[in-house]
Coordinates of C-alpha atoms and ligand atoms in Angstrom, one line a residue:
M1 CA -15.5 38.9 -2.2
A2 CA -17.1 37.7 0.6
L3 CA -16.3 35.8 3.9
E4 CA -17.9 32.2 4.4
A5 CA -17.2 30.0 7.7
C6 CA -15.2 26.8 7.0
K7 CA -17.2 23.5 7.7
V8 CA -14.7 22.1 9.7
C9 CA -12.5 24.3 11.4
G10 CA -15.0 27.6 11.3
S11 CA -12.5 30.1 10.4
L12 CA -13.7 32.8 8.0
T13 CA -12.4 32.1 4.4
S14 CA -12.7 34.1 1.4
T15 CA -15.5 32.6 -1.0
N16 CA -12.9 33.1 -3.8
E17 CA -10.5 30.4 -2.5
E18 CA -11.0 27.0 -3.1
I19 CA -10.0 25.5 0.2
C20 CA -9.9 26.8 3.9
M21 CA -6.9 28.1 4.4
I22 CA -6.4 26.9 7.7
C23 CA -7.5 23.2 7.6
G24 CA -7.2 23.0 3.9
Y25 CA -11.0 21.6 3.7
P26 CA -12.6 22.2 0.1
A27 CA -15.0 25.0 0.4
K28 CA -16.2 24.9 -2.8
G29 CA -16.6 20.9 -2.6
N30 CA -13.6 20.0 -4.6
P31 CA -12.3 17.0 -2.7
K32 CA -9.2 16.6 -5.0
S33 CA -7.5 19.9 -3.9
I34 CA -6.9 18.3 -0.6
W35 CA -5.3 15.6 -2.1
V36 CA -3.0 17.8 -4.5
R37 CA -2.0 19.6 -1.3
W38 CA -1.4 16.6 0.5
I39 CA 0.9 15.1 -2.6
A40 CA 2.5 18.5 -2.6
I41 CA 3.4 18.3 1.0
I42 CA 5.0 14.5 0.5
L43 CA 6.9 15.3 -2.1
A44 CA 8.4 18.4 -0.6
A45 CA 9.2 16.6 2.2
S46 CA 10.6 13.6 0.2
I47 CA 13.1 16.2 -1.4
C48 CA 14.0 18.3 1.9
L49 CA 14.3 15.5 4.4
P50 CA 17.4 14.2 3.1
L51 CA 18.8 17.5 2.6
I52 CA 18.1 18.1 5.9
I53 CA 19.5 14.6 7.2
G54 CA 22.9 15.3 5.1
F55 CA 22.8 18.9 6.6
I56 CA 22.8 17.5 10.3
Y57 CA 25.4 15.1 9.4
N58 CA 27.9 17.6 8.1
M59 CA 27.0 19.6 11.1
R60 CA 28.0 16.5 13.4
A61 CA 31.2 15.9 11.3
K62 CA 32.3 19.2 11.9
D63 CA 31.8 19.0 15.8
N64 CA 33.5 15.8 15.9
P65 CA 36.4 15.6 13.6
P66 CA 38.4 12.6 12.9
Q67 CA 41.2 11.7 15.4
S68 CA 43.5 10.6 12.5
L69 CA 44.1 14.1 11.3
P70 CA 47.8 14.8 11.4
A71 CA 48.9 17.5 13.3
K72 CA 50.0 21.0 11.5
T73 CA 54.2 21.1 11.7
I74 CA 55.3 24.4 11.6
T75 CA 58.1 24.8 9.3
S76 CA 60.5 28.0 8.8
Ligands
ZN1 ZN1 -11.1 25.1 7.8

């Protein structure tokens, strides 16, 4: 196991790694891996973004409850 300086960012990356762990540059001259990484990021974002938006929407709904809620009446 040896360390090799990345051609792009200059950080030391293990020669066992296919891409630089800092900038994602393919250290072994395999350009496909960087595209696979970006596709994975885009897919993850497209899945997580609606969840995050829905979460924020629910939080706002809790902070600002509708005014039309009927007041609770105490019955004894
Ligand atoms: Zn790098």
